[in-house]
PDB file of C-alpha atoms in Angstrom:
ATOM      1  CA  MET M  41     -41.449 269.867 108.077  1.00  0.00           C
ATOM      2  CA  GLU M  42     -43.743 268.520 105.386  1.00  0.00           C
ATOM      3  CA  THR M  43     -43.106 265.023 104.077  1.00  0.00           C
ATOM      4  CA  VAL M  44     -40.208 265.026 101.622  1.00  0.00           C
ATOM      5  CA  ARG M  45     -41.098 263.640  98.191  1.00  0.00           C
ATOM      6  CA  LEU M  46     -38.079 261.485  97.405  1.00  0.00           C
ATOM      7  CA  GLY M  47     -36.765 260.008  94.181  1.00  0.00           C
ATOM      8  CA  LEU M  48     -34.484 256.972  94.459  1.00  0.00           C
ATOM      9  CA  VAL M  49     -31.914 256.611  91.682  1.00  0.00           C
ATOM     10  CA  GLY M  50     -30.373 253.204  91.022  1.00  0.00           C
ATOM     11  CA  ILE M  51     -32.477 250.195  92.057  1.00  0.00           C
ATOM     12  CA  GLY M  52     -29.788 247.630  92.714  1.00  0.00           C
ATOM     13  CA  LYS M  53     -28.638 245.521  95.653  1.00  0.00           C
ATOM     14  CA  ILE M  54     -27.805 248.350  98.073  1.00  0.00           C
ATOM     15  CA  ALA M  55     -31.078 250.155  97.301  1.00  0.00           C
ATOM     16  CA  ARG M  56     -33.150 247.038  97.938  1.00  0.00           C
ATOM     17  CA  ASP M  57     -31.203 245.824 100.967  1.00  0.00           C
ATOM     18  CA  GLN M  58     -30.843 249.148 102.793  1.00  0.00           C
ATOM     19  CA  HIS M  59     -32.416 252.244 101.257  1.00  0.00           C
ATOM     20  CA  LEU M  60     -35.930 250.995 100.566  1.00  0.00           C
ATOM     21  CA  PRO M  61     -36.485 249.628 104.116  1.00  0.00           C
ATOM     22  CA  ALA M  62     -35.047 252.809 105.685  1.00  0.00           C
ATOM     23  CA  ILE M  63     -37.224 255.075 103.538  1.00  0.00           C
ATOM     24  CA  ALA M  64     -40.343 253.018 104.258  1.00  0.00           C
ATOM     25  CA  ALA M  65     -39.708 253.273 108.012  1.00  0.00           C
ATOM     26  CA  ASN M  66     -39.134 257.043 108.037  1.00  0.00           C
ATOM     27  CA  PRO M  67     -42.305 259.200 108.141  1.00  0.00           C
ATOM     28  CA  ASP M  68     -40.334 262.235 106.930  1.00  0.00           C
ATOM     29  CA  PHE M  69     -40.042 260.712 103.443  1.00  0.00           C
ATOM     30  CA  THR M  70     -42.417 259.462 100.760  1.00  0.00           C
ATOM     31  CA  LEU M  71     -40.901 257.432  97.943  1.00  0.00           C
ATOM     32  CA  ALA M  72     -42.481 259.247  94.984  1.00  0.00           C
ATOM     33  CA  ALA M  73     -40.461 257.882  92.048  1.00  0.00           C
ATOM     34  CA  THR M  74     -37.472 255.807  90.983  1.00  0.00           C
ATOM     35  CA  ALA M  75     -34.972 256.077  88.141  1.00  0.00           C
ATOM     36  CA  SER M  76     -33.110 253.000  86.968  1.00  0.00           C
ATOM     37  CA  ARG M  77     -32.100 251.356  83.716  1.00  0.00           C
ATOM     38  CA  HIS M  78     -32.780 247.868  85.003  1.00  0.00           C
ATOM     39  CA  GLY M  79     -34.760 247.932  88.271  1.00  0.00           C
ATOM     40  CA  SER M  80     -38.127 249.089  89.549  1.00  0.00           C
ATOM     41  CA  VAL M  81     -40.155 249.167  92.758  1.00  0.00           C
ATOM     42  CA  GLU M  82     -43.672 247.801  92.747  1.00  0.00           C
ATOM     43  CA  GLY M  83     -46.281 250.521  93.143  1.00  0.00           C
ATOM     44  CA  VAL M  84     -43.810 253.372  92.501  1.00  0.00           C
ATOM     45  CA  THR M  85     -43.571 255.215  89.181  1.00  0.00           C
ATOM     46  CA  GLY M  86     -40.302 254.406  87.462  1.00  0.00           C
ATOM     47  CA  TYR M  87     -38.268 256.414  84.956  1.00  0.00           C
ATOM     48  CA  HIS M  88     -35.284 255.593  82.765  1.00  0.00           C
ATOM     49  CA  ASP M  89     -32.980 258.246  84.205  1.00  0.00           C
ATOM     50  CA  ILE M  90     -32.822 261.097  86.685  1.00  0.00           C
ATOM     51  CA  ALA M  91     -33.389 263.841  84.103  1.00  0.00           C
ATOM     52  CA  GLU M  92     -36.646 262.230  82.956  1.00  0.00           C
ATOM     53  CA  MET M  93     -37.723 261.687  86.553  1.00  0.00           C
ATOM     54  CA  ALA M  94     -36.952 265.260  87.652  1.00  0.00           C
ATOM     55  CA  ALA M  95     -38.813 266.713  84.680  1.00  0.00           C
ATOM     56  CA  ALA M  96     -41.913 264.540  85.008  1.00  0.00           C
ATOM     57  CA  CYS M  97     -42.441 264.024  88.741  1.00  0.00           C
ATOM     58  CA  PRO M  98     -42.823 266.637  91.527  1.00  0.00           C
ATOM     59  CA  LEU M  99     -39.951 265.931  93.913  1.00  0.00           C
ATOM     60  CA  ASP M 100     -38.146 267.595  96.811  1.00  0.00           C
ATOM     61  CA  ALA M 101     -35.054 265.389  97.014  1.00  0.00           C
ATOM     62  CA  VAL M 102     -33.216 262.475  95.474  1.00  0.00           C
ATOM     63  CA  SER M 103     -31.056 259.710  96.899  1.00  0.00           C
ATOM     64  CA  LEU M 104     -28.374 258.352  94.556  1.00  0.00           C
ATOM     65  CA  CYS M 105     -27.478 254.649  94.865  1.00  0.00           C
ATOM     66  CA  THR M 106     -25.653 254.285  91.534  1.00  0.00           C
ATOM     67  CA  PRO M 107     -21.950 253.459  91.055  1.00  0.00           C
ATOM     68  CA  PRO M 108     -19.650 256.450  91.684  1.00  0.00           C
ATOM     69  CA  GLY M 109     -18.576 256.764  88.048  1.00  0.00           C
ATOM     70  CA  GLY M 110     -21.724 258.558  86.874  1.00  0.00           C
ATOM     71  CA  ARG M 111     -22.636 260.145  90.171  1.00  0.00           C
ATOM     72  CA  TYR M 112     -21.424 263.672  89.378  1.00  0.00           C
ATOM     73  CA  GLU M 113     -23.648 264.162  86.333  1.00  0.00           C
ATOM     74  CA  GLN M 114     -26.671 262.696  88.121  1.00  0.00           C
ATOM     75  CA  ALA M 115     -26.206 264.806  91.236  1.00  0.00           C
ATOM     76  CA  LEU M 116     -25.637 267.959  89.209  1.00  0.00           C
ATOM     77  CA  THR M 117     -28.859 267.313  87.254  1.00  0.00           C
ATOM     78  CA  ALA M 118     -30.757 267.049  90.539  1.00  0.00           C
ATOM     79  CA  ILE M 119     -29.140 270.138  92.065  1.00  0.00           C
ATOM     80  CA  GLU M 120     -29.875 272.223  88.980  1.00  0.00           C
ATOM     81  CA  ALA M 121     -33.503 271.071  89.242  1.00  0.00           C
ATOM     82  CA  GLY M 122     -33.586 272.498  92.790  1.00  0.00           C
ATOM     83  CA  LEU M 123     -33.571 269.129  94.546  1.00  0.00           C
ATOM     84  CA  HIS M 124     -31.791 268.149  97.765  1.00  0.00           C
ATOM     85  CA  VAL M 125     -29.298 265.333  97.173  1.00  0.00           C
ATOM     86  CA  MET M 126     -28.136 262.387  99.261  1.00  0.00           C
ATOM     87  CA  LEU M 127     -25.109 260.486  97.939  1.00  0.00           C
ATOM     88  CA  GLU M 128     -24.190 256.865  98.634  1.00  0.00           C
ATOM     89  CA  LYS M 129     -20.566 256.316  99.464  1.00  0.00           C
ATOM     90  CA  PRO M 130     -18.143 257.051  97.897  1.00  0.00           C
ATOM     91  CA  PRO M 131     -19.786 260.348  96.939  1.00  0.00           C
ATOM     92  CA  ALA M 132     -18.277 260.583  93.422  1.00  0.00           C
ATOM     93  CA  ALA M 133     -15.410 259.292  91.315  1.00  0.00           C
ATOM     94  CA  THR M 134     -13.078 262.192  92.131  1.00  0.00           C
ATOM     95  CA  LEU M 135     -12.522 264.821  94.792  1.00  0.00           C
ATOM     96  CA  SER M 136     -12.905 267.550  92.177  1.00  0.00           C
ATOM     97  CA  HIS M 137     -16.384 266.279  91.373  1.00  0.00           C
ATOM     98  CA  VAL M 138     -17.369 266.444  95.037  1.00  0.00           C
ATOM     99  CA  ALA M 139     -16.029 270.003  95.371  1.00  0.00           C
ATOM    100  CA  ALA M 140     -17.963 271.076  92.269  1.00  0.00           C
ATOM    101  CA  LEU M 141     -21.179 269.521  93.588  1.00  0.00           C
ATOM    102  CA  GLU M 142     -20.720 271.235  96.947  1.00  0.00           C
ATOM    103  CA  ALA M 143     -20.325 274.592  95.199  1.00  0.00           C
ATOM    104  CA  ALA M 144     -23.353 273.926  92.976  1.00  0.00           C
ATOM    105  CA  ALA M 145     -25.487 273.019  96.000  1.00  0.00           C
ATOM    106  CA  ARG M 146     -24.522 276.275  97.727  1.00  0.00           C
ATOM    107  CA  ARG M 147     -25.479 278.287  94.653  1.00  0.00           C
ATOM    108  CA  ALA M 148     -28.817 276.471  94.361  1.00  0.00           C
ATOM    109  CA  ASN M 149     -29.476 276.700  98.117  1.00  0.00           C
ATOM    110  CA  VAL M 150     -30.137 272.973  98.419  1.00  0.00           C
ATOM    111  CA  THR M 151     -28.828 270.312 100.788  1.00  0.00           C
ATOM    112  CA  LEU M 152     -25.976 268.023  99.736  1.00  0.00           C
ATOM    113  CA  PHE M 153     -25.342 265.037 102.005  1.00  0.00           C
ATOM    114  CA  ALA M 154     -22.298 262.841 101.324  1.00  0.00           C
ATOM    115  CA  THR M 155     -23.065 259.802 103.450  1.00  0.00           C
ATOM    116  CA  TRP M 156     -20.756 257.365 105.223  1.00  0.00           C
ATOM    117  CA  HIS M 157     -23.084 254.658 106.483  1.00  0.00           C
ATOM    118  CA  SER M 158     -20.492 252.880 108.614  1.00  0.00           C
ATOM    119  CA  ARG M 159     -20.145 255.975 110.813  1.00  0.00           C
ATOM    120  CA  GLU M 160     -23.715 255.276 111.925  1.00  0.00           C
ATOM    121  CA  ALA M 161     -22.847 251.821 113.269  1.00  0.00           C
ATOM    122  CA  ALA M 162     -23.772 251.448 116.929  1.00  0.00           C
ATOM    123  CA  GLY M 163     -20.234 251.384 118.329  1.00  0.00           C
ATOM    124  CA  VAL M 164     -18.775 254.355 116.472  1.00  0.00           C
ATOM    125  CA  ALA M 165     -20.081 257.273 118.545  1.00  0.00           C
ATOM    126  CA  PRO M 166     -19.146 255.732 121.923  1.00  0.00           C
ATOM    127  CA  ALA M 167     -15.746 254.727 120.523  1.00  0.00           C
ATOM    128  CA  ARG M 168     -15.089 258.318 119.465  1.00  0.00           C
ATOM    129  CA  ALA M 169     -16.097 259.618 122.899  1.00  0.00           C
ATOM    130  CA  TRP M 170     -13.855 257.102 124.706  1.00  0.00           C
ATOM    131  CA  LEU M 171     -10.828 257.857 122.500  1.00  0.00           C
ATOM    132  CA  SER M 172     -11.172 261.630 122.718  1.00  0.00           C
ATOM    133  CA  ASP M 173      -8.802 262.012 125.698  1.00  0.00           C
ATOM    134  CA  LYS M 174      -6.569 258.970 125.127  1.00  0.00           C
ATOM    135  CA  LYS M 175      -3.013 258.747 123.803  1.00  0.00           C
ATOM    136  CA  ILE M 176      -3.032 256.616 120.645  1.00  0.00           C
ATOM    137  CA  ASN M 177      -0.142 254.138 120.473  1.00  0.00           C
ATOM    138  CA  ALA M 178      -1.073 252.032 117.424  1.00  0.00           C
ATOM    139  CA  VAL M 179      -4.029 251.264 115.152  1.00  0.00           C
ATOM    140  CA  ARG M 180      -4.819 248.084 113.190  1.00  0.00           C
ATOM    141  CA  ILE M 181      -7.547 248.020 110.531  1.00  0.00           C
ATOM    142  CA  ASP M 182      -8.574 244.742 108.874  1.00  0.00           C
ATOM    143  CA  TRP M 183     -11.367 244.875 106.284  1.00  0.00           C
ATOM    144  CA  ARG M 184     -11.660 241.546 104.466  1.00  0.00           C
ATOM    145  CA  GLU M 185     -14.743 240.389 102.585  1.00  0.00           C
ATOM    146  CA  ASP M 186     -15.882 238.286  99.637  1.00  0.00           C
ATOM    147  CA  ILE M 187     -16.429 240.321  96.471  1.00  0.00           C
ATOM    148  CA  ARG M 188     -18.543 237.543  94.931  1.00  0.00           C
ATOM    149  CA  ARG M 189     -20.898 237.560  97.911  1.00  0.00           C
ATOM    150  CA  TRP M 190     -21.349 241.321  98.315  1.00  0.00           C
ATOM    151  CA  HIS M 191     -20.890 242.499  94.716  1.00  0.00           C
ATOM    152  CA  PRO M 192     -21.987 239.568  92.536  1.00  0.00           C
ATOM    153  CA  GLY M 193     -21.314 240.239  88.875  1.00  0.00           C
ATOM    154  CA  GLN M 194     -20.643 243.956  89.449  1.00  0.00           C
ATOM    155  CA  GLU M 195     -17.896 244.406  86.865  1.00  0.00           C
ATOM    156  CA  TRP M 196     -17.813 248.186  87.409  1.00  0.00           C
ATOM    157  CA  ILE M 197     -16.208 247.809  90.811  1.00  0.00           C
ATOM    158  CA  LEU M 198     -12.916 246.590  89.268  1.00  0.00           C
ATOM    159  CA  ALA M 199     -12.987 249.085  86.405  1.00  0.00           C
ATOM    160  CA  ALA M 200     -11.341 252.511  86.422  1.00  0.00           C
ATOM    161  CA  GLY M 201     -13.182 254.671  88.940  1.00  0.00           C
ATOM    162  CA  GLY M 202     -14.754 251.642  90.613  1.00  0.00           C
ATOM    163  CA  PHE M 203     -12.436 251.779  93.658  1.00  0.00           C
ATOM    164  CA  GLY M 204     -11.991 247.985  93.812  1.00  0.00           C
ATOM    165  CA  VAL M 205     -11.346 246.800  97.368  1.00  0.00           C
ATOM    166  CA  PHE M 206     -11.448 250.432  98.467  1.00  0.00           C
ATOM    167  CA  ASP M 207     -15.216 250.427  97.902  1.00  0.00           C
ATOM    168  CA  PRO M 208     -15.685 248.461 101.153  1.00  0.00           C
ATOM    169  CA  GLY M 209     -12.360 249.675 102.544  1.00  0.00           C
ATOM    170  CA  ILE M 210     -13.494 253.283 102.518  1.00  0.00           C
ATOM    171  CA  ASN M 211     -16.056 252.251 105.145  1.00  0.00           C
ATOM    172  CA  ALA M 212     -13.188 251.462 107.500  1.00  0.00           C
ATOM    173  CA  LEU M 213     -11.541 254.779 106.699  1.00  0.00           C
ATOM    174  CA  SER M 214     -14.807 256.602 107.345  1.00  0.00           C
ATOM    175  CA  ILE M 215     -14.900 255.096 110.841  1.00  0.00           C
ATOM    176  CA  ALA M 216     -11.207 255.747 111.519  1.00  0.00           C
ATOM    177  CA  THR M 217     -11.457 259.418 110.523  1.00  0.00           C
ATOM    178  CA  GLN M 218     -14.493 259.738 112.770  1.00  0.00           C
ATOM    179  CA  ILE M 219     -13.163 258.116 115.948  1.00  0.00           C
ATOM    180  CA  LEU M 220      -9.447 258.974 116.028  1.00  0.00           C
ATOM    181  CA  PRO M 221      -8.557 262.261 117.739  1.00  0.00           C
ATOM    182  CA  GLU M 222      -5.845 263.217 115.196  1.00  0.00           C
ATOM    183  CA  GLU M 223      -5.729 263.303 111.400  1.00  0.00           C
ATOM    184  CA  LEU M 224      -4.596 260.290 109.378  1.00  0.00           C
ATOM    185  CA  PHE M 225      -1.805 260.518 106.769  1.00  0.00           C
ATOM    186  CA  VAL M 226      -0.827 257.902 104.185  1.00  0.00           C
ATOM    187  CA  GLU M 227       2.892 257.043 104.120  1.00  0.00           C
ATOM    188  CA  HIS M 228       3.048 254.035 101.783  1.00  0.00           C
ATOM    189  CA  ALA M 229       0.758 251.550 100.086  1.00  0.00           C
ATOM    190  CA  THR M 230       0.799 248.445  97.907  1.00  0.00           C
ATOM    191  CA  MET M 231      -2.105 247.332  95.716  1.00  0.00           C
ATOM    192  CA  ASP M 232      -2.732 243.982  94.044  1.00  0.00           C
ATOM    193  CA  VAL M 233      -4.501 244.540  90.716  1.00  0.00           C
ATOM    194  CA  PRO M 234      -5.679 241.506  88.691  1.00  0.00           C
ATOM    195  CA  ALA M 235      -4.403 241.266  85.139  1.00  0.00           C
ATOM    196  CA  GLY M 236      -6.755 243.081  82.778  1.00  0.00           C
ATOM    197  CA  ARG M 237      -8.433 245.051  85.562  1.00  0.00           C
ATOM    198  CA  ALA M 238      -7.963 248.667  86.671  1.00  0.00           C
ATOM    199  CA  SER M 239      -8.774 248.547  90.398  1.00  0.00           C
ATOM    200  CA  PRO M 240      -7.250 246.445  93.193  1.00  0.00           C
ATOM    201  CA  LEU M 241      -8.534 243.309  94.877  1.00  0.00           C
ATOM    202  CA  ALA M 242      -6.228 243.790  97.870  1.00  0.00           C
ATOM    203  CA  ALA M 243      -4.242 246.601  99.447  1.00  0.00           C
ATOM    204  CA  SER M 244      -1.864 247.213 102.345  1.00  0.00           C
ATOM    205  CA  ILE M 245      -1.460 250.767 103.625  1.00  0.00           C
ATOM    206  CA  ALA M 246       0.893 252.292 106.163  1.00  0.00           C
ATOM    207  CA  MET M 247      -0.468 255.455 107.797  1.00  0.00           C
ATOM    208  CA  ARG M 248       0.230 257.687 110.768  1.00  0.00           C
ATOM    209  CA  CYS M 249      -2.153 259.134 113.321  1.00  0.00           C
ATOM    210  CA  GLY M 250      -0.028 261.731 115.057  1.00  0.00           C
ATOM    211  CA  GLU M 251       2.977 259.688 116.174  1.00  0.00           C
ATOM    212  CA  ALA M 252       1.077 256.387 116.152  1.00  0.00           C
ATOM    213  CA  PRO M 253       1.543 253.853 113.321  1.00  0.00           C
ATOM    214  CA  VAL M 254      -1.621 252.721 111.553  1.00  0.00           C
ATOM    215  CA  ARG M 255      -1.592 249.402 109.663  1.00  0.00           C
ATOM    216  CA  VAL M 256      -4.392 248.834 107.152  1.00  0.00           C
ATOM    217  CA  GLU M 257      -5.188 245.588 105.318  1.00  0.00           C
ATOM    218  CA  PHE M 258      -7.955 245.350 102.701  1.00  0.00           C
ATOM    219  CA  ASP M 259      -8.847 242.060 100.981  1.00  0.00           C
ATOM    220  CA  PHE M 260     -11.700 241.367  98.563  1.00  0.00           C
ATOM    221  CA  LEU M 261     -11.154 237.596  98.360  1.00  0.00           C
ATOM    222  CA  GLN M 262     -11.909 236.431 101.902  1.00  0.00           C
ATOM    223  CA  THR M 263     -14.375 233.556 101.955  1.00  0.00           C
ATOM    224  CA  GLY M 264     -16.046 232.110 105.035  1.00  0.00           C
ATOM    225  CA  PRO M 265     -16.362 234.463 108.024  1.00  0.00           C
ATOM    226  CA  GLN M 266     -15.958 238.093 107.024  1.00  0.00           C
ATOM    227  CA  THR M 267     -13.684 240.519 108.884  1.00  0.00           C
ATOM    228  CA  TRP M 268     -14.458 244.192 109.478  1.00  0.00           C
ATOM    229  CA  SER M 269     -12.426 245.222 112.514  1.00  0.00           C
ATOM    230  CA  ILE M 270     -10.512 248.162 113.965  1.00  0.00           C
ATOM    231  CA  GLU M 271      -8.259 247.921 117.037  1.00  0.00           C
ATOM    232  CA  VAL M 272      -6.790 250.973 118.733  1.00  0.00           C
ATOM    233  CA  ASP M 273      -4.027 250.586 121.334  1.00  0.00           C
ATOM    234  CA  THR M 274      -4.059 253.453 123.845  1.00  0.00           C
ATOM    235  CA  ASP M 275      -2.493 254.421 127.168  1.00  0.00           C
ATOM    236  CA  ALA M 276      -5.671 253.059 128.775  1.00  0.00           C
ATOM    237  CA  GLY M 277      -5.795 249.736 126.934  1.00  0.00           C
ATOM    238  CA  THR M 278      -7.098 248.475 123.610  1.00  0.00           C
ATOM    239  CA  LEU M 279     -10.414 249.475 122.050  1.00  0.00           C
ATOM    240  CA  SER M 280     -11.912 247.030 119.560  1.00  0.00           C
ATOM    241  CA  LEU M 281     -14.611 247.612 116.971  1.00  0.00           C
ATOM    242  CA  ALA M 282     -15.849 244.506 115.161  1.00  0.00           C
ATOM    243  CA  MET M 283     -18.515 243.662 112.586  1.00  0.00           C
ATOM    244  CA  GLY M 284     -18.129 246.985 110.793  1.00  0.00           C
ATOM    245  CA  GLY M 285     -18.438 249.081 113.940  1.00  0.00           C
ATOM    246  CA  SER M 286     -21.543 247.480 115.410  1.00  0.00           C
ATOM    247  CA  VAL M 287     -19.685 245.568 118.169  1.00  0.00           C
ATOM    248  CA  LEU M 288     -17.596 247.634 120.611  1.00  0.00           C
ATOM    249  CA  THR M 289     -15.281 246.287 123.298  1.00  0.00           C
ATOM    250  CA  LEU M 290     -13.574 248.644 125.749  1.00  0.00           C
ATOM    251  CA  PRO M 291     -10.867 247.689 128.280  1.00  0.00           C
ATOM    252  CA  GLY M 292     -12.392 246.119 131.375  1.00  0.00           C
ATOM    253  CA  GLU M 293     -15.957 246.298 130.011  1.00  0.00           C
ATOM    254  CA  GLU M 294     -18.355 243.794 128.498  1.00  0.00           C
ATOM    255  CA  GLN M 295     -18.858 243.747 124.761  1.00  0.00           C
ATOM    256  CA  ARG M 296     -21.552 246.141 123.498  1.00  0.00           C
ATOM    257  CA  THR M 297     -23.746 245.002 120.609  1.00  0.00           C
ATOM    258  CA  GLU M 298     -26.743 246.810 119.147  1.00  0.00           C
ATOM    259  CA  PRO M 299     -28.954 246.179 116.088  1.00  0.00           C
ATOM    260  CA  ASP M 300     -28.011 247.642 112.714  1.00  0.00           C
ATOM    261  CA  ARG M 301     -29.665 251.044 112.199  1.00  0.00           C
ATOM    262  CA  GLU M 302     -27.086 252.639 109.916  1.00  0.00           C
ATOM    263  CA  TYR M 303     -29.389 253.608 107.060  1.00  0.00           C
ATOM    264  CA  ALA M 304     -32.239 254.591 109.355  1.00  0.00           C
ATOM    265  CA  ARG M 305     -29.840 257.070 110.966  1.00  0.00           C
ATOM    266  CA  LEU M 306     -28.673 258.336 107.573  1.00  0.00           C
ATOM    267  CA  TYR M 307     -32.189 259.168 106.465  1.00  0.00           C
ATOM    268  CA  ALA M 308     -32.958 260.790 109.808  1.00  0.00           C
ATOM    269  CA  ARG M 309     -29.849 262.934 109.307  1.00  0.00           C
ATOM    270  CA  PHE M 310     -30.882 263.792 105.725  1.00  0.00           C
ATOM    271  CA  ALA M 311     -34.289 264.958 106.958  1.00  0.00           C
ATOM    272  CA  GLU M 312     -32.601 267.091 109.642  1.00  0.00           C
ATOM    273  CA  LEU M 313     -30.237 268.692 107.110  1.00  0.00           C
ATOM    274  CA  ILE M 314     -33.103 269.532 104.753  1.00  0.00           C
ATOM    275  CA  ALA M 315     -35.174 271.006 107.592  1.00  0.00           C
ATOM    276  CA  THR M 316     -32.317 273.214 108.774  1.00  0.00           C
ATOM    277  CA  GLY M 317     -31.008 274.195 105.336  1.00  0.00           C
ATOM    278  CA  GLN M 318     -27.566 272.644 105.847  1.00  0.00           C
ATOM    279  CA  SER M 319     -25.206 270.350 103.956  1.00  0.00           C
ATOM    280  CA  ASP M 320     -22.817 267.676 105.227  1.00  0.00           C
ATOM    281  CA  VAL M 321     -19.866 266.885 102.934  1.00  0.00           C
ATOM    282  CA  ASP M 322     -16.824 265.281 104.594  1.00  0.00           C
ATOM    283  CA  VAL M 323     -14.273 264.029 102.054  1.00  0.00           C
ATOM    284  CA  ARG M 324     -11.574 262.847 104.489  1.00  0.00           C
ATOM    285  CA  PRO M 325     -12.148 259.112 103.824  1.00  0.00           C
ATOM    286  CA  MET M 326     -12.031 259.694 100.068  1.00  0.00           C
ATOM    287  CA  ARG M 327      -8.919 261.855 100.356  1.00  0.00           C
ATOM    288  CA  LEU M 328      -7.104 258.975 102.072  1.00  0.00           C
ATOM    289  CA  VAL M 329      -8.116 256.656  99.221  1.00  0.00           C
ATOM    290  CA  SER M 330      -6.834 259.186  96.704  1.00  0.00           C
ATOM    291  CA  ASP M 331      -3.539 259.495  98.592  1.00  0.00           C
ATOM    292  CA  ALA M 332      -3.169 255.710  98.708  1.00  0.00           C
ATOM    293  CA  PHE M 333      -3.690 255.458  94.937  1.00  0.00           C
ATOM    294  CA  LEU M 334      -1.114 258.210  94.362  1.00  0.00           C
ATOM    295  CA  LEU M 335       1.544 256.598  96.547  1.00  0.00           C
ATOM    296  CA  ALA M 336       0.884 252.914  95.948  1.00  0.00           C
ATOM    297  CA  GLU M 337       3.196 250.357  94.421  1.00  0.00           C
ATOM    298  CA  ARG M 338       0.905 248.452  92.042  1.00  0.00           C
ATOM    299  CA  ARG M 339       1.451 244.699  91.645  1.00  0.00           C
ATOM    300  CA  THR M 340      -0.208 242.707  88.856  1.00  0.00           C
ATOM    301  CA  THR M 341      -1.758 239.442  90.033  1.00  0.00           C
ATOM    302  CA  ASP M 342      -3.643 236.580  88.364  1.00  0.00           C
ATOM    303  CA  SER M 343      -6.743 237.455  86.360  1.00  0.00           C
ATOM    304  CA  PHE M 344     -10.082 237.487  88.180  1.00  0.00           C
ATOM    305  CA  SER M 345     -13.617 236.628  87.066  1.00  0.00           C
ATOM    306  CA  PHE M 346     -16.905 236.694  88.904  1.00  0.00           C
TER     307      PHE M 346
END
């Protein structure tokens, strides 16, 4: 496959922290242009928006790192220009938008890749393999982090369509849907929404995986050490994934820890999909978020400011 000429849309924190290093390290891609209202990359031609970039610069693909609210229009612009598209998580603001993009990509014969970076954490694949023949007795998911540390000043995340605490929480759900041998179903949820905001800062969700209860706790106000853990009780003991899936502990075995290569693996997968003419669009994590919002009891809490 020839080197893919890539446009990167949205030059914010996640693009700088993760996407730019992964692109630079992957010989299958050349960063040919960027599109951003506020950011730029030294030595790379920058444009105001994706339409201007697609019209002015020869590209093969784009990677979208913008908030989910405007993702549908941006992705559709790229698809209609004949470009392959990689979407940051969550892939769009609604499930209907994702379905429409998937249909548009099929019509245009281009690749659409809805990414879930946490599935590429080092412990996820071996956890899935170990759980494949186990009886699941109970699951506990705790995803607690500091919004001011990871999303400083990002007002959009608490607005309508911003997902709130489900923006990081969907990472946990992406892992759970990948490793558990049966489907997850939401039974009940509560959400704590700050006064004057549209999206929650905390949530508790009761789910089922087959006959096994699944308890989920999301919190966006945890300071100090951050918690990203999943524990699965089975007939063969308890499996533990910590640090967002990068640290795996199996019953009777030593803890396994490997370096973070999540985004490197995502771009390797994107290159593979383009080369083979395939798409990869799994909406199960987003469907669980949608179900939680539909079923949740919403509680108004004190106002919040960054």
